[in-house]
PDB file of C-alpha atoms in Angstrom:
ATOM      1  CA  UNK A   1      22.749  68.530 -26.445  1.00 35.00           C
ATOM      2  CA  UNK A   2      26.034  66.441 -26.938  1.00 36.00           C
ATOM      3  CA  UNK A   3      23.990  63.729 -26.958  1.00 40.00           C
ATOM      4  CA  UNK A   4      22.008  64.801 -30.074  1.00 42.00           C
ATOM      5  CA  UNK A   5      25.133  64.999 -32.137  1.00 40.00           C
ATOM      6  CA  UNK A   6      25.087  62.156 -33.711  1.00 45.00           C
ATOM      7  CA  UNK A   7      29.332  60.336 -33.489  1.00 43.00           C
ATOM      8  CA  UNK A   8      30.760  58.310 -36.521  1.00 44.00           C
ATOM      9  CA  UNK A   9      30.225  54.848 -36.305  1.00 38.00           C
ATOM     10  CA  UNK A  10      33.871  53.150 -35.713  1.00 35.00           C
ATOM     11  CA  UNK A  11      33.600  51.734 -39.337  1.00 36.00           C
ATOM     12  CA  UNK A  12      33.803  55.410 -40.738  1.00 45.00           C
ATOM     13  CA  UNK A  13      36.306  56.975 -37.693  1.00 44.00           C
ATOM     14  CA  UNK A  14      38.805  53.781 -38.592  1.00 42.00           C
ATOM     15  CA  UNK A  15      38.467  54.756 -42.417  1.00 58.00           C
ATOM     16  CA  UNK A  16      41.388  57.115 -42.854  1.00 89.00           C
ATOM     17  CA  UNK A  17      45.192  57.681 -42.455  1.00 96.00           C
ATOM     18  CA  UNK A  18      46.935  60.532 -40.792  1.00 97.00           C
ATOM     19  CA  UNK A  19      50.140  61.372 -41.398  1.00 96.00           C
ATOM     20  CA  UNK A  20      52.535  63.959 -39.486  1.00 96.00           C
ATOM     21  CA  UNK A  21      56.026  64.307 -40.840  1.00 95.00           C
ATOM     22  CA  UNK A  22      57.296  61.325 -39.429  1.00 97.00           C
ATOM     23  CA  UNK A  23      54.567  59.183 -38.223  1.00 98.00           C
ATOM     24  CA  UNK A  24      51.573  57.595 -39.981  1.00 98.00           C
ATOM     25  CA  UNK A  25      49.500  57.177 -37.972  1.00 98.00           C
ATOM     26  CA  UNK A  26      46.530  53.576 -38.849  1.00 97.00           C
ATOM     27  CA  UNK A  27      43.777  51.525 -37.757  1.00 95.00           C
ATOM     28  CA  UNK A  28      45.416  48.415 -35.826  1.00 96.00           C
ATOM     29  CA  UNK A  29      44.727  45.204 -37.535  1.00 95.00           C
ATOM     30  CA  UNK A  30      45.862  41.428 -36.501  1.00 96.00           C
ATOM     31  CA  UNK A  31      48.700  41.518 -38.755  1.00 97.00           C
ATOM     32  CA  UNK A  32      49.871  44.277 -35.794  1.00 97.00           C
ATOM     33  CA  UNK A  33      49.068  42.078 -33.083  1.00 97.00           C
ATOM     34  CA  UNK A  34      52.712  40.690 -31.821  1.00 98.00           C
ATOM     35  CA  UNK A  35      54.513  44.093 -32.141  1.00 98.00           C
ATOM     36  CA  UNK A  36      51.287  45.794 -30.148  1.00 98.00           C
ATOM     37  CA  UNK A  37      51.842  42.447 -27.475  1.00 98.00           C
ATOM     38  CA  UNK A  38      55.632  43.486 -27.375  1.00 97.00           C
ATOM     39  CA  UNK A  39      55.148  47.124 -27.155  1.00 97.00           C
ATOM     40  CA  UNK A  40      52.578  47.373 -25.258  1.00 97.00           C
ATOM     41  CA  UNK A  41      54.152  44.327 -22.187  1.00 97.00           C
ATOM     42  CA  UNK A  42      56.325  46.379 -20.054  1.00 97.00           C
ATOM     43  CA  UNK A  43      54.940  47.458 -16.338  1.00 95.00           C
ATOM     44  CA  UNK A  44      55.880  51.521 -17.167  1.00 96.00           C
ATOM     45  CA  UNK A  45      53.597  51.598 -19.440  1.00 96.00           C
ATOM     46  CA  UNK A  46      50.796  49.729 -18.073  1.00 96.00           C
ATOM     47  CA  UNK A  47      50.661  51.523 -14.524  1.00 95.00           C
ATOM     48  CA  UNK A  48      50.494  54.720 -16.879  1.00 96.00           C
ATOM     49  CA  UNK A  49      47.938  53.696 -19.137  1.00 95.00           C
ATOM     50  CA  UNK A  50      44.226  53.011 -17.387  1.00 93.00           C
ATOM     51  CA  UNK A  51      43.654  49.635 -18.945  1.00 91.00           C
ATOM     52  CA  UNK A  52      46.393  47.867 -20.103  1.00 94.00           C
ATOM     53  CA  UNK A  53      46.425  44.496 -17.796  1.00 95.00           C
ATOM     54  CA  UNK A  54      50.391  43.859 -17.094  1.00 95.00           C
ATOM     55  CA  UNK A  55      51.666  40.895 -18.698  1.00 96.00           C
ATOM     56  CA  UNK A  56      50.668  42.100 -21.561  1.00 97.00           C
ATOM     57  CA  UNK A  57      49.898  38.948 -23.977  1.00 96.00           C
ATOM     58  CA  UNK A  58      49.195  38.285 -27.589  1.00 97.00           C
ATOM     59  CA  UNK A  59      46.047  37.366 -26.701  1.00 97.00           C
ATOM     60  CA  UNK A  60      45.276  40.609 -25.256  1.00 97.00           C
ATOM     61  CA  UNK A  61      46.277  42.493 -28.052  1.00 97.00           C
ATOM     62  CA  UNK A  62      44.307  40.165 -30.145  1.00 96.00           C
ATOM     63  CA  UNK A  63      41.217  40.759 -28.157  1.00 95.00           C
ATOM     64  CA  UNK A  64      41.935  44.133 -28.525  1.00 94.00           C
ATOM     65  CA  UNK A  65      42.130  44.484 -32.325  1.00 95.00           C
ATOM     66  CA  UNK A  66      38.975  42.552 -32.241  1.00 94.00           C
ATOM     67  CA  UNK A  67      37.277  44.255 -30.103  1.00 91.00           C
ATOM     68  CA  UNK A  68      37.836  47.594 -32.222  1.00 89.00           C
ATOM     69  CA  UNK A  69      36.493  45.955 -35.444  1.00 83.00           C
ATOM     70  CA  UNK A  70      33.230  44.826 -33.645  1.00 80.00           C
ATOM     71  CA  UNK A  71      32.702  48.297 -33.258  1.00 75.00           C
ATOM     72  CA  UNK A  72      32.358  50.181 -29.666  1.00 71.00           C
ATOM     73  CA  UNK A  73      32.789  53.693 -28.309  1.00 82.00           C
ATOM     74  CA  UNK A  74      36.577  54.011 -29.450  1.00 89.00           C
ATOM     75  CA  UNK A  75      38.806  55.430 -32.175  1.00 93.00           C
ATOM     76  CA  UNK A  76      42.394  53.905 -32.297  1.00 96.00           C
ATOM     77  CA  UNK A  77      45.043  54.369 -34.173  1.00 97.00           C
ATOM     78  CA  UNK A  78      48.208  52.461 -34.579  1.00 98.00           C
ATOM     79  CA  UNK A  79      51.233  54.910 -34.132  1.00 98.00           C
ATOM     80  CA  UNK A  80      54.102  53.872 -37.393  1.00 98.00           C
ATOM     81  CA  UNK A  81      57.360  55.625 -38.052  1.00 98.00           C
ATOM     82  CA  UNK A  82      59.380  54.612 -40.898  1.00 97.00           C
ATOM     83  CA  UNK A  83      57.396  51.353 -40.700  1.00 96.00           C
ATOM     84  CA  UNK A  84      57.662  50.680 -37.473  1.00 98.00           C
ATOM     85  CA  UNK A  85      54.704  50.037 -35.080  1.00 98.00           C
ATOM     86  CA  UNK A  86      55.600  52.661 -32.087  1.00 98.00           C
ATOM     87  CA  UNK A  87      52.613  52.947 -30.132  1.00 98.00           C
ATOM     88  CA  UNK A  88      48.952  53.824 -29.657  1.00 98.00           C
ATOM     89  CA  UNK A  89      46.549  56.690 -29.962  1.00 98.00           C
ATOM     90  CA  UNK A  90      43.206  57.178 -29.728  1.00 96.00           C
ATOM     91  CA  UNK A  91      39.538  59.008 -29.078  1.00 96.00           C
ATOM     92  CA  UNK A  92      37.546  56.718 -26.326  1.00 94.00           C
ATOM     93  CA  UNK A  93      33.755  57.955 -27.152  1.00 90.00           C
ATOM     94  CA  UNK A  94      32.082  58.705 -23.879  1.00 79.00           C
ATOM     95  CA  UNK A  95      28.273  59.942 -23.263  1.00 74.00           C
ATOM     96  CA  UNK A  96      29.100  63.092 -23.429  1.00 77.00           C
ATOM     97  CA  UNK A  97      32.088  64.150 -24.332  1.00 84.00           C
ATOM     98  CA  UNK A  98      35.923  62.086 -26.147  1.00 96.00           C
ATOM     99  CA  UNK A  99      38.996  61.464 -24.396  1.00 97.00           C
ATOM    100  CA  UNK A 100      42.505  61.478 -25.431  1.00 98.00           C
ATOM    101  CA  UNK A 101      44.454  58.538 -24.786  1.00 97.00           C
ATOM    102  CA  UNK A 102      47.883  57.420 -26.092  1.00 98.00           C
ATOM    103  CA  UNK A 103      50.911  54.686 -25.586  1.00 98.00           C
ATOM    104  CA  UNK A 104      54.291  54.924 -26.612  1.00 98.00           C
ATOM    105  CA  UNK A 105      57.050  51.548 -26.580  1.00 98.00           C
ATOM    106  CA  UNK A 106      59.322  52.280 -24.142  1.00 97.00           C
ATOM    107  CA  UNK A 107      62.187  52.058 -26.646  1.00 97.00           C
ATOM    108  CA  UNK A 108      60.336  55.819 -28.250  1.00 98.00           C
ATOM    109  CA  UNK A 109      60.204  57.889 -25.168  1.00 97.00           C
ATOM    110  CA  UNK A 110      61.386  61.243 -25.424  1.00 96.00           C
ATOM    111  CA  UNK A 111      61.568  61.662 -29.269  1.00 97.00           C
ATOM    112  CA  UNK A 112      58.234  63.632 -29.685  1.00 97.00           C
ATOM    113  CA  UNK A 113      56.664  61.216 -30.642  1.00 98.00           C
ATOM    114  CA  UNK A 114      53.500  61.714 -28.352  1.00 98.00           C
ATOM    115  CA  UNK A 115      53.155  65.349 -29.119  1.00 97.00           C
ATOM    116  CA  UNK A 116      53.061  64.919 -32.964  1.00 97.00           C
ATOM    117  CA  UNK A 117      50.322  61.801 -32.705  1.00 98.00           C
ATOM    118  CA  UNK A 118      48.214  63.928 -30.636  1.00 98.00           C
ATOM    119  CA  UNK A 119      48.469  66.426 -32.710  1.00 96.00           C
ATOM    120  CA  UNK A 120      47.081  64.776 -35.641  1.00 97.00           C
ATOM    121  CA  UNK A 121      44.290  63.192 -33.475  1.00 97.00           C
ATOM    122  CA  UNK A 122      43.622  66.401 -31.952  1.00 97.00           C
ATOM    123  CA  UNK A 123      43.144  68.181 -35.200  1.00 95.00           C
ATOM    124  CA  UNK A 124      41.268  65.003 -36.072  1.00 96.00           C
ATOM    125  CA  UNK A 125      38.635  65.164 -33.347  1.00 95.00           C
ATOM    126  CA  UNK A 126      38.515  68.772 -33.860  1.00 95.00           C
ATOM    127  CA  UNK A 127      38.075  69.062 -38.175  1.00 93.00           C
ATOM    128  CA  UNK A 128      35.483  66.063 -37.988  1.00 93.00           C
ATOM    129  CA  UNK A 129      33.235  65.896 -35.071  1.00 92.00           C
ATOM    130  CA  UNK A 130      31.431  68.972 -34.282  1.00 91.00           C
ATOM    131  CA  UNK A 131      31.938  68.394 -30.425  1.00 92.00           C
ATOM    132  CA  UNK A 132      33.275  71.389 -28.202  1.00 94.00           C
ATOM    133  CA  UNK A 133      36.012  70.084 -26.256  1.00 95.00           C
ATOM    134  CA  UNK A 134      38.372  67.204 -25.537  1.00 97.00           C
ATOM    135  CA  UNK A 135      38.870  65.478 -22.354  1.00 97.00           C
ATOM    136  CA  UNK A 136      42.035  63.839 -21.315  1.00 98.00           C
ATOM    137  CA  UNK A 137      44.110  62.704 -18.502  1.00 97.00           C
ATOM    138  CA  UNK A 138      47.645  61.996 -17.335  1.00 97.00           C
ATOM    139  CA  UNK A 139      48.621  60.503 -13.861  1.00 97.00           C
ATOM    140  CA  UNK A 140      50.140  62.584 -11.493  1.00 96.00           C
ATOM    141  CA  UNK A 141      53.493  60.565 -11.074  1.00 96.00           C
ATOM    142  CA  UNK A 142      53.637  60.119 -15.134  1.00 96.00           C
ATOM    143  CA  UNK A 143      55.175  64.323 -16.175  1.00 96.00           C
ATOM    144  CA  UNK A 144      56.303  63.193 -19.482  1.00 96.00           C
ATOM    145  CA  UNK A 145      52.661  62.872 -20.403  1.00 97.00           C
ATOM    146  CA  UNK A 146      51.631  65.850 -18.482  1.00 97.00           C
ATOM    147  CA  UNK A 147      53.711  67.823 -20.817  1.00 97.00           C
ATOM    148  CA  UNK A 148      51.854  66.298 -24.159  1.00 98.00           C
ATOM    149  CA  UNK A 149      48.624  66.993 -23.213  1.00 98.00           C
ATOM    150  CA  UNK A 150      50.554  71.027 -22.686  1.00 97.00           C
ATOM    151  CA  UNK A 151      52.135  71.427 -25.576  1.00 96.00           C
ATOM    152  CA  UNK A 152      48.504  69.916 -27.275  1.00 96.00           C
ATOM    153  CA  UNK A 153      47.241  73.030 -25.707  1.00 96.00           C
ATOM    154  CA  UNK A 154      45.297  71.213 -23.065  1.00 98.00           C
ATOM    155  CA  UNK A 155      44.312  73.167 -19.697  1.00 97.00           C
ATOM    156  CA  UNK A 156      44.617  71.882 -15.940  1.00 97.00           C
ATOM    157  CA  UNK A 157      41.183  70.992 -14.682  1.00 97.00           C
ATOM    158  CA  UNK A 158      41.742  69.090 -11.560  1.00 97.00           C
ATOM    159  CA  UNK A 159      42.929  65.991 -10.212  1.00 97.00           C
ATOM    160  CA  UNK A 160      40.781  63.290 -10.552  1.00 96.00           C
ATOM    161  CA  UNK A 161      41.079  58.958  -8.955  1.00 96.00           C
ATOM    162  CA  UNK A 162      40.937  56.684 -11.948  1.00 94.00           C
ATOM    163  CA  UNK A 163      40.995  53.020 -11.449  1.00 94.00           C
ATOM    164  CA  UNK A 164      44.124  51.184 -13.100  1.00 94.00           C
ATOM    165  CA  UNK A 165      44.042  47.559 -14.194  1.00 91.00           C
ATOM    166  CA  UNK A 166      47.903  47.084 -13.677  1.00 89.00           C
ATOM    167  CA  UNK A 167      47.478  48.488 -10.153  1.00 92.00           C
ATOM    168  CA  UNK A 168      44.506  46.673  -9.400  1.00 91.00           C
ATOM    169  CA  UNK A 169      43.794  50.311  -7.300  1.00 93.00           C
ATOM    170  CA  UNK A 170      42.888  53.902  -8.105  1.00 94.00           C
ATOM    171  CA  UNK A 171      45.299  56.504  -8.488  1.00 95.00           C
ATOM    172  CA  UNK A 172      45.471  60.359  -8.740  1.00 97.00           C
ATOM    173  CA  UNK A 173      45.158  61.600 -12.127  1.00 97.00           C
ATOM    174  CA  UNK A 174      45.878  65.274 -13.430  1.00 98.00           C
ATOM    175  CA  UNK A 175      42.282  65.887 -15.439  1.00 98.00           C
ATOM    176  CA  UNK A 176      42.833  68.374 -18.491  1.00 98.00           C
ATOM    177  CA  UNK A 177      40.564  69.940 -21.415  1.00 98.00           C
ATOM    178  CA  UNK A 178      40.846  71.202 -24.636  1.00 98.00           C
ATOM    179  CA  UNK A 179      38.570  73.491 -26.085  1.00 97.00           C
ATOM    180  CA  UNK A 180      37.343  74.187 -29.545  1.00 96.00           C
ATOM    181  CA  UNK A 181      38.439  77.355 -28.899  1.00 93.00           C
ATOM    182  CA  UNK A 182      42.199  76.819 -27.810  1.00 94.00           C
ATOM    183  CA  UNK A 183      42.422  74.414 -30.809  1.00 95.00           C
ATOM    184  CA  UNK A 184      41.614  76.756 -33.229  1.00 91.00           C
ATOM    185  CA  UNK A 185      43.979  79.271 -31.739  1.00 89.00           C
ATOM    186  CA  UNK A 186      47.251  77.339 -32.015  1.00 88.00           C
ATOM    187  CA  UNK A 187      46.219  75.661 -34.985  1.00 80.00           C
ATOM    188  CA  UNK A 188      49.676  76.792 -36.786  1.00 67.00           C
ATOM    189  CA  UNK A 189      50.771  73.476 -35.583  1.00 63.00           C
ATOM    190  CA  UNK A 190      49.409  71.455 -38.194  1.00 59.00           C
ATOM    191  CA  UNK A 191      51.574  69.742 -40.692  1.00 60.00           C
ATOM    192  CA  UNK A 192      49.431  66.626 -40.557  1.00 63.00           C
ATOM    193  CA  UNK A 193      47.719  65.294 -43.951  1.00 65.00           C
ATOM    194  CA  UNK A 194      45.062  62.904 -44.018  1.00 65.00           C
ATOM    195  CA  UNK A 195      43.642  60.177 -46.508  1.00 69.00           C
ATOM    196  CA  UNK A 196      41.245  57.382 -47.186  1.00 68.00           C
ATOM    197  CA  UNK A 197      42.114  54.179 -46.591  1.00 64.00           C
TER     198      UNK A 197
END
């Protein structure tokens, strides 16, 4: 049963750095608060990310980073390109499964960073944890996010309603699943490396 499979503690999960051809994915720190707030404080991002408020302030970023440090259900990586923060990617550990989530600053849309970062975290997930699937979602009005998931091998599994904090209401979300078997067959994308921090 899934509940019998131990999930990592936050400290264990946050102790590594993922590297791809163009990106470094590492744990966010309080030193990153200004960059996180600057990137996340855009309504276009908040409207497509369930838990981001809008406006997104430095205090929100401080609370987020501190909550990660206090332990919790998330494994989160700050995405950097040439030492410049461009967004966030991570896994939200749920009771019976895990969910991939990500967002990029608007200036970094359309450059392939989302797919590259998502693939690195997907590899990390399936290599490090004994779970057979990863779920994800994309708001139905967000085809770019859907494209990232499809490029990573996720398969559409239906439409769900989810509440979005910035909208103050629920919105339809395309639900996706990626099985270990599909990931294994697509593993040829792997050009990321992992090192301990």
